[in-house]
Amino acid sequence: MKSYFYIDFKIVLFISFSNIAKGFYCLIWNFSLNKLLKISGIILTLSIAIAMLLPFILIFVNFLQIPTHITFDILFSKLWFPANSNYGSFNFILNSILISLISVLFAFPFAISIALALKYYFENYSAVKLLRYSIEIISNFPAILIGIWAYYFVNPVLFMFFKIIKPNAEEFNLLSLSIILSFMLLPILSKMFLNIFNELPEYIEEQANAMGAVKFDIIRKVIIPHSTGPIFGAMMFSFIRIFGEGVITLIFLNFNFNQSDSLLKGSGTLSSTVANFLFFNNSISQDLLISLVIVLFFFALVFNIFGSFLISKSNEFQI
Amino acid sequence: MSQLPKIELNSREKEENLFYKILIILSFTALLPLFYTMVDILIRGAISLSFIMKSNLSSLIISGTLNSLIATILPIIIMLLPAFILLYFYSIYNQVKTNRFVKYLMQSFAEFPSLLFVAILYLLNLHSFINNSLALLTIALLMIIFPKFCKMLFDSFDEIDSEIISTAIALGAKNRAVFFKIILPSFSRTVFADLLKIFALTFGLTIPFFAINNFITGKMVFLQETVLSEILKFPYDNQDLILGNAFLLLIVYLLTNITSVLILKK
């Protein structure tokens, strides 16, 4: 009896100890595994962020080593005489801002009308659904194809038109470039606007409808005021897309470093200068390239962050 | 025959009608140039390609297409693993603030111009260490498309009904089970469509293909690079070669994008 009790006690003791040990093991294992996964997730995200930011950081470090007077001359001077080491690129930056602004403003009314029409007017027409899919398909249309089409077929027509308005207009001018870039922008911007209108909560439209508002009133007084922030955000993304567009500007402004004041004349832009330097290793100084890349980076960063901020300010939106 | 009485529209209805007409005109005329571009390049390109394939330039086009396809697929395969690991943490530790920050970061990088990435690669002087255009191109394309693909994945994940995931967790499912048995199967079709979209996007990029071939001595022929270099050097002499290459570029782009849209539609 004694021995039996002794054995039983041993088994109970063993089981309880083993259970406690197992519990501890599970606790530690689960705790450490969860912690480990969390830490590794944070490390991975941070490392990806650092890996993406590292090139920019390196360039900034490189930038700091350049004598400041050269860099500020490059950014704020209009003097462009590479033979005398005068690399004033203020006009290039100004041209880039101008063509981006014109393209966005030119594409905006068309893009918003496409988005509004698809969302609020042509919803029930099955044939118009094709338009929706086609916007999806051509939203990332290769820039090189638009460049080819513009070079061979559109620009000659535009040039004839501008020649009538101003006889001394150049064949590859900034205004034609902005019009062609706005064609490129159109499906991208309309897709962004359509996404914005799709993300709007349905109840605001329903409530306005119940109050007796017609569609035009709903759009004018409810939809547009509700989505003003994201619309501006989308326009900022579009602005920076045109600002950094390299292919079409290169086709149009190949080896063009002129600095003219007229939009109907060919003149270099920021992206065309960077592209010319990169592709043909022209005798432009490395300082100029670094300065221009930093300006490009600065614009891209500011506009992207501000655009993302405007969109993410209201939780519902995603472009 | 008696005439129906003419209904007088009030000012609001007139405004509405006018707005409707303006919308129709603007929306249908705006996209016409792009559709015309596509049709034009398809017709002229097909004719040019048929001429080119009979000439001695056919090998240039074939090798260019194959090289471009390989160069596009390689970075996509490489980025799949880190992108899915990132998605795992994004979906499992679904915290609003962290996720919004990660998405914010990816969105900011996704919209960066490709020219900027290529310029940075040049300034980092990587081409003096890696004298292989395919390897350098893979690095450049990875830098460009990784944030775009991650943003696409996160957007797709955010569209999943979160109640399914919270129910699975409440029923005692582990993190890995939730990810592999619920999250991945529920949007595997979307991921495939996203992959096709990213392929089309990468295939359409011209700047990295053209720039990296200029950095190094050991050159490879790429479809995009041939189009741009020919249009810059001999725009009218080699028009057939340019349009033939453009036709192939457009066909690959359209096929992948249409497939992805059809997958999403289902």
PDB file of C-alpha atoms in Angstrom, chain A residues 33-34 37-38 40-41 44-45 48-49 52-53 55-56 58-59 109-110 112-114 116-117 121-122 125 128 131 133-149 151-153 183 186-187 191-192 212-217 219-220 237 240-241 244 246-247 250-251 254 271 274-275 277-281 286 289-290 293 296-297 300-301 304-305 308-309 311-312 315 318-319, chain B residues 12 15-16 19-20 22-24 26-31 33-38 40-41 44 82 85-86 88-89 93 95 100 102-109 111-120 122-124 143 146-148 151 155 158-159 175-176 197 200-201 204 206-207 210-211 214-215 224 227-228 231-232 234-236 238-239 242-243 246-247 249-250 253-254 257-258 261 264-265:
ATOM      1  CA  LEU A  33       8.701  33.806 -30.890  1.00  0.00           C
ATOM      2  CA  ASN A  34       6.170  36.618 -30.925  1.00  0.00           C
ATOM      3  CA  LEU A  37       8.775  38.069 -35.055  1.00  0.00           C
ATOM      4  CA  LYS A  38       7.827  41.575 -34.004  1.00  0.00           C
ATOM      5  CA  SER A  40      12.412  41.040 -36.975  1.00  0.00           C
ATOM      6  CA  GLY A  41       9.417  42.778 -38.628  1.00  0.00           C
ATOM      7  CA  LEU A  44      13.029  44.368 -41.816  1.00  0.00           C
ATOM      8  CA  THR A  45      10.839  47.445 -42.325  1.00  0.00           C
ATOM      9  CA  ILE A  48      14.105  48.377 -46.269  1.00  0.00           C
ATOM     10  CA  ALA A  49      13.499  52.038 -45.443  1.00  0.00           C
ATOM     11  CA  MET A  52      15.875  52.991 -49.926  1.00  0.00           C
ATOM     12  CA  LEU A  53      17.043  56.125 -48.183  1.00  0.00           C
ATOM     13  CA  PRO A  55      21.501  56.366 -51.715  1.00  0.00           C
ATOM     14  CA  PHE A  56      19.902  59.716 -50.958  1.00  0.00           C
ATOM     15  CA  LEU A  58      25.067  59.198 -49.490  1.00  0.00           C
ATOM     16  CA  ILE A  59      24.321  61.861 -52.051  1.00  0.00           C
ATOM     17  CA  PRO A 109     -10.649  69.242 -66.458  1.00  0.00           C
ATOM     18  CA  PHE A 110     -10.602  66.247 -68.795  1.00  0.00           C
ATOM     19  CA  ILE A 112     -12.109  64.968 -63.568  1.00  0.00           C
ATOM     20  CA  SER A 113     -14.874  64.883 -66.166  1.00  0.00           C
ATOM     21  CA  ILE A 114     -13.935  61.299 -67.122  1.00  0.00           C
ATOM     22  CA  LEU A 116     -17.272  62.024 -62.719  1.00  0.00           C
ATOM     23  CA  ALA A 117     -18.916  60.673 -65.851  1.00  0.00           C
ATOM     24  CA  TYR A 121     -23.500  59.276 -65.030  1.00  0.00           C
ATOM     25  CA  PHE A 122     -22.497  56.208 -67.059  1.00  0.00           C
ATOM     26  CA  TYR A 125     -24.211  51.522 -69.391  1.00  0.00           C
ATOM     27  CA  VAL A 128     -19.147  52.433 -71.050  1.00  0.00           C
ATOM     28  CA  LEU A 131     -13.970  52.825 -70.930  1.00  0.00           C
ATOM     29  CA  TYR A 133     -11.312  48.973 -68.125  1.00  0.00           C
ATOM     30  CA  SER A 134      -9.438  50.829 -70.826  1.00  0.00           C
ATOM     31  CA  ILE A 135      -8.438  53.534 -68.318  1.00  0.00           C
ATOM     32  CA  GLU A 136      -7.157  50.749 -66.078  1.00  0.00           C
ATOM     33  CA  ILE A 137      -5.233  49.275 -69.008  1.00  0.00           C
ATOM     34  CA  ILE A 138      -3.654  52.487 -70.291  1.00  0.00           C
ATOM     35  CA  SER A 139      -2.969  54.036 -66.889  1.00  0.00           C
ATOM     36  CA  ASN A 140       0.680  53.004 -67.057  1.00  0.00           C
ATOM     37  CA  PHE A 141       1.078  53.496 -70.792  1.00  0.00           C
ATOM     38  CA  PRO A 142       4.819  53.379 -71.660  1.00  0.00           C
ATOM     39  CA  ALA A 143       6.133  56.910 -72.082  1.00  0.00           C
ATOM     40  CA  ILE A 144       8.341  55.851 -74.991  1.00  0.00           C
ATOM     41  CA  LEU A 145       5.276  54.975 -77.091  1.00  0.00           C
ATOM     42  CA  ILE A 146       3.741  58.377 -76.436  1.00  0.00           C
ATOM     43  CA  GLY A 147       7.122  59.883 -77.284  1.00  0.00           C
ATOM     44  CA  ILE A 148       7.248  58.080 -80.655  1.00  0.00           C
ATOM     45  CA  TRP A 149       3.703  59.065 -81.508  1.00  0.00           C
ATOM     46  CA  TYR A 151       7.600  62.873 -82.405  1.00  0.00           C
ATOM     47  CA  TYR A 152       6.246  61.551 -85.693  1.00  0.00           C
ATOM     48  CA  PHE A 153       2.583  62.500 -85.742  1.00  0.00           C
ATOM     49  CA  PHE A 183      -1.908  63.256 -72.813  1.00  0.00           C
ATOM     50  CA  LEU A 186      -4.698  61.928 -68.519  1.00  0.00           C
ATOM     51  CA  PRO A 187      -5.380  58.212 -67.804  1.00  0.00           C
ATOM     52  CA  LYS A 191      -7.780  56.662 -62.548  1.00  0.00           C
ATOM     53  CA  MET A 192      -6.688  58.479 -59.394  1.00  0.00           C
ATOM     54  CA  GLY A 212     -33.901  66.396 -53.112  1.00  0.00           C
ATOM     55  CA  ALA A 213     -30.589  67.325 -54.721  1.00  0.00           C
ATOM     56  CA  VAL A 214     -30.063  66.498 -58.400  1.00  0.00           C
ATOM     57  CA  LYS A 215     -26.798  64.870 -59.530  1.00  0.00           C
ATOM     58  CA  PHE A 216     -25.232  68.177 -60.530  1.00  0.00           C
ATOM     59  CA  ASP A 217     -25.927  69.574 -57.051  1.00  0.00           C
ATOM     60  CA  ILE A 219     -21.343  66.702 -57.385  1.00  0.00           C
ATOM     61  CA  ARG A 220     -20.955  70.450 -56.912  1.00  0.00           C
ATOM     62  CA  PHE A 237       1.586  63.120 -57.580  1.00  0.00           C
ATOM     63  CA  ILE A 240       6.023  65.186 -59.758  1.00  0.00           C
ATOM     64  CA  ARG A 241       5.497  62.478 -62.379  1.00  0.00           C
ATOM     65  CA  GLY A 244      10.743  63.787 -63.367  1.00  0.00           C
ATOM     66  CA  GLY A 246      12.814  61.637 -68.658  1.00  0.00           C
ATOM     67  CA  VAL A 247      11.925  59.863 -71.911  1.00  0.00           C
ATOM     68  CA  LEU A 250      14.781  63.684 -73.821  1.00  0.00           C
ATOM     69  CA  ILE A 251      13.184  62.950 -77.196  1.00  0.00           C
ATOM     70  CA  ASN A 254      17.798  66.227 -76.927  1.00  0.00           C
ATOM     71  CA  SER A 271      15.031  66.143 -66.237  1.00  0.00           C
ATOM     72  CA  VAL A 274      20.028  65.099 -66.044  1.00  0.00           C
ATOM     73  CA  ALA A 275      19.086  62.594 -68.762  1.00  0.00           C
ATOM     74  CA  PHE A 277      24.278  63.956 -68.740  1.00  0.00           C
ATOM     75  CA  LEU A 278      23.503  60.363 -67.794  1.00  0.00           C
ATOM     76  CA  PHE A 279      22.996  59.015 -71.279  1.00  0.00           C
ATOM     77  CA  PHE A 280      25.626  60.786 -73.282  1.00  0.00           C
ATOM     78  CA  ASN A 281      28.226  61.637 -70.648  1.00  0.00           C
ATOM     79  CA  GLN A 286      29.685  66.184 -61.600  1.00  0.00           C
ATOM     80  CA  LEU A 289      24.594  66.566 -61.793  1.00  0.00           C
ATOM     81  CA  ILE A 290      24.587  66.160 -58.013  1.00  0.00           C
ATOM     82  CA  VAL A 293      19.603  65.336 -58.702  1.00  0.00           C
ATOM     83  CA  LEU A 296      14.820  66.613 -58.319  1.00  0.00           C
ATOM     84  CA  PHE A 297      14.912  64.554 -55.122  1.00  0.00           C
ATOM     85  CA  ALA A 300       9.865  64.558 -55.440  1.00  0.00           C
ATOM     86  CA  LEU A 301      10.110  64.139 -51.668  1.00  0.00           C
ATOM     87  CA  ASN A 304       5.089  63.047 -52.520  1.00  0.00           C
ATOM     88  CA  ILE A 305       5.002  63.531 -48.765  1.00  0.00           C
ATOM     89  CA  SER A 308       0.434  61.322 -49.370  1.00  0.00           C
ATOM     90  CA  PHE A 309      -0.450  63.479 -46.359  1.00  0.00           C
ATOM     91  CA  ILE A 311      -4.677  61.598 -49.193  1.00  0.00           C
ATOM     92  CA  SER A 312      -4.095  59.789 -45.904  1.00  0.00           C
ATOM     93  CA  ASN A 315      -8.658  57.427 -43.759  1.00  0.00           C
ATOM     94  CA  GLN A 318      -6.162  55.291 -51.160  1.00  0.00           C
ATOM     95  CA  ILE A 319      -4.914  55.992 -54.658  1.00  0.00           C
TER      96      ILE A 319
ATOM     97  CA  ARG B  12     -31.585  73.551 -62.341  1.00  0.00           C
ATOM     98  CA  GLU B  15     -27.798  73.311 -65.658  1.00  0.00           C
ATOM     99  CA  GLU B  16     -27.846  69.563 -65.151  1.00  0.00           C
ATOM    100  CA  PHE B  19     -23.208  69.704 -67.295  1.00  0.00           C
ATOM    101  CA  TYR B  20     -24.087  66.248 -68.606  1.00  0.00           C
ATOM    102  CA  ILE B  22     -20.007  68.889 -71.202  1.00  0.00           C
ATOM    103  CA  LEU B  23     -19.035  65.731 -69.318  1.00  0.00           C
ATOM    104  CA  ILE B  24     -19.836  63.510 -72.307  1.00  0.00           C
ATOM    105  CA  LEU B  26     -14.849  66.082 -72.462  1.00  0.00           C
ATOM    106  CA  SER B  27     -14.643  62.455 -71.359  1.00  0.00           C
ATOM    107  CA  PHE B  28     -15.045  60.937 -74.804  1.00  0.00           C
ATOM    108  CA  THR B  29     -12.770  63.359 -76.666  1.00  0.00           C
ATOM    109  CA  ALA B  30     -10.016  63.342 -74.045  1.00  0.00           C
ATOM    110  CA  LEU B  31      -9.016  59.710 -74.387  1.00  0.00           C
ATOM    111  CA  PRO B  33      -5.696  60.668 -78.813  1.00  0.00           C
ATOM    112  CA  LEU B  34      -4.359  57.832 -76.650  1.00  0.00           C
ATOM    113  CA  PHE B  35      -6.573  55.227 -78.335  1.00  0.00           C
ATOM    114  CA  TYR B  36      -5.518  56.642 -81.678  1.00  0.00           C
ATOM    115  CA  THR B  37      -1.872  56.286 -80.573  1.00  0.00           C
ATOM    116  CA  MET B  38      -2.402  52.636 -79.785  1.00  0.00           C
ATOM    117  CA  ASP B  40      -1.701  53.852 -85.042  1.00  0.00           C
ATOM    118  CA  ILE B  41       1.342  52.169 -83.511  1.00  0.00           C
ATOM    119  CA  ARG B  44       2.168  50.967 -88.615  1.00  0.00           C
ATOM    120  CA  PRO B  82      10.985  40.398 -49.306  1.00  0.00           C
ATOM    121  CA  ILE B  85       7.730  38.938 -45.767  1.00  0.00           C
ATOM    122  CA  LEU B  86       6.808  42.608 -45.496  1.00  0.00           C
ATOM    123  CA  TYR B  88       3.268  39.079 -43.515  1.00  0.00           C
ATOM    124  CA  PHE B  89       4.219  41.645 -40.895  1.00  0.00           C
ATOM    125  CA  TYR B  93       0.655  42.940 -36.754  1.00  0.00           C
ATOM    126  CA  GLN B  95      -1.645  48.148 -36.177  1.00  0.00           C
ATOM    127  CA  ARG B 100      -0.209  53.772 -42.138  1.00  0.00           C
ATOM    128  CA  VAL B 102       4.684  51.836 -43.830  1.00  0.00           C
ATOM    129  CA  LYS B 103       2.102  52.547 -46.520  1.00  0.00           C
ATOM    130  CA  TYR B 104       2.946  56.244 -46.437  1.00  0.00           C
ATOM    131  CA  LEU B 105       6.627  55.376 -46.903  1.00  0.00           C
ATOM    132  CA  MET B 106       5.948  53.009 -49.794  1.00  0.00           C
ATOM    133  CA  GLN B 107       3.562  55.449 -51.476  1.00  0.00           C
ATOM    134  CA  SER B 108       6.159  58.222 -51.259  1.00  0.00           C
ATOM    135  CA  PHE B 109       8.861  56.028 -52.813  1.00  0.00           C
ATOM    136  CA  GLU B 111       5.927  57.898 -57.013  1.00  0.00           C
ATOM    137  CA  PHE B 112       9.623  58.792 -57.298  1.00  0.00           C
ATOM    138  CA  PRO B 113      10.740  59.287 -60.921  1.00  0.00           C
ATOM    139  CA  SER B 114      12.808  56.445 -62.363  1.00  0.00           C
ATOM    140  CA  LEU B 115      15.331  58.987 -63.626  1.00  0.00           C
ATOM    141  CA  LEU B 116      16.172  59.827 -60.023  1.00  0.00           C
ATOM    142  CA  PHE B 117      16.958  56.201 -59.141  1.00  0.00           C
ATOM    143  CA  VAL B 118      19.153  55.804 -62.213  1.00  0.00           C
ATOM    144  CA  ALA B 119      20.992  59.050 -61.456  1.00  0.00           C
ATOM    145  CA  ILE B 120      21.597  57.869 -57.902  1.00  0.00           C
ATOM    146  CA  TYR B 122      25.326  56.504 -61.411  1.00  0.00           C
ATOM    147  CA  LEU B 123      26.447  58.794 -58.596  1.00  0.00           C
ATOM    148  CA  LEU B 124      27.070  55.817 -56.317  1.00  0.00           C
ATOM    149  CA  MET B 143      14.793  50.014 -56.529  1.00  0.00           C
ATOM    150  CA  PHE B 146       9.754  47.249 -55.084  1.00  0.00           C
ATOM    151  CA  PRO B 147       7.867  50.139 -53.404  1.00  0.00           C
ATOM    152  CA  LYS B 148       5.272  50.100 -56.175  1.00  0.00           C
ATOM    153  CA  LYS B 151       2.000  49.493 -52.208  1.00  0.00           C
ATOM    154  CA  ASP B 155      -3.821  48.139 -51.061  1.00  0.00           C
ATOM    155  CA  ASP B 158      -6.681  46.529 -47.086  1.00  0.00           C
ATOM    156  CA  GLU B 159      -9.573  45.543 -49.316  1.00  0.00           C
ATOM    157  CA  ASN B 175      -0.488  33.953 -37.045  1.00  0.00           C
ATOM    158  CA  ARG B 176       1.098  31.739 -39.678  1.00  0.00           C
ATOM    159  CA  LYS B 197       0.607  44.832 -63.765  1.00  0.00           C
ATOM    160  CA  ALA B 200       3.777  45.589 -67.720  1.00  0.00           C
ATOM    161  CA  LEU B 201       4.971  48.633 -65.814  1.00  0.00           C
ATOM    162  CA  GLY B 204       7.396  49.941 -70.213  1.00  0.00           C
ATOM    163  CA  THR B 206      12.796  52.947 -70.752  1.00  0.00           C
ATOM    164  CA  ILE B 207      15.119  55.122 -68.695  1.00  0.00           C
ATOM    165  CA  PHE B 210      18.799  52.933 -71.792  1.00  0.00           C
ATOM    166  CA  ALA B 211      20.902  54.530 -69.063  1.00  0.00           C
ATOM    167  CA  ASN B 214      25.414  53.617 -71.407  1.00  0.00           C
ATOM    168  CA  PHE B 215      27.200  53.320 -68.063  1.00  0.00           C
ATOM    169  CA  GLN B 224      13.313  49.746 -75.086  1.00  0.00           C
ATOM    170  CA  VAL B 227      13.751  52.343 -79.651  1.00  0.00           C
ATOM    171  CA  LEU B 228      15.107  55.310 -77.696  1.00  0.00           C
ATOM    172  CA  ILE B 231      14.815  57.799 -82.249  1.00  0.00           C
ATOM    173  CA  LEU B 232      17.550  60.013 -80.798  1.00  0.00           C
ATOM    174  CA  PHE B 234      18.339  58.390 -86.701  1.00  0.00           C
ATOM    175  CA  PRO B 235      14.644  59.197 -86.261  1.00  0.00           C
ATOM    176  CA  TYR B 236      13.717  59.091 -89.948  1.00  0.00           C
ATOM    177  CA  ASN B 238      15.402  53.772 -89.041  1.00  0.00           C
ATOM    178  CA  GLN B 239      11.687  54.455 -88.682  1.00  0.00           C
ATOM    179  CA  ILE B 242      11.627  51.988 -84.227  1.00  0.00           C
ATOM    180  CA  LEU B 243       7.993  51.252 -85.072  1.00  0.00           C
ATOM    181  CA  ALA B 246       7.354  49.845 -80.468  1.00  0.00           C
ATOM    182  CA  PHE B 247       4.780  47.363 -81.787  1.00  0.00           C
ATOM    183  CA  LEU B 249       6.516  46.730 -76.697  1.00  0.00           C
ATOM    184  CA  LEU B 250       2.853  47.658 -77.050  1.00  0.00           C
ATOM    185  CA  TYR B 253       2.157  45.743 -72.493  1.00  0.00           C
ATOM    186  CA  LEU B 254      -1.418  45.281 -73.710  1.00  0.00           C
ATOM    187  CA  ASN B 257      -2.446  44.488 -68.699  1.00  0.00           C
ATOM    188  CA  ILE B 258      -5.580  43.067 -70.325  1.00  0.00           C
ATOM    189  CA  VAL B 261      -7.770  43.407 -65.737  1.00  0.00           C
ATOM    190  CA  LEU B 264      -9.493  41.245 -61.438  1.00  0.00           C
ATOM    191  CA  LYS B 265     -12.849  41.409 -63.181  1.00  0.00           C
TER     192      LYS B 265
END
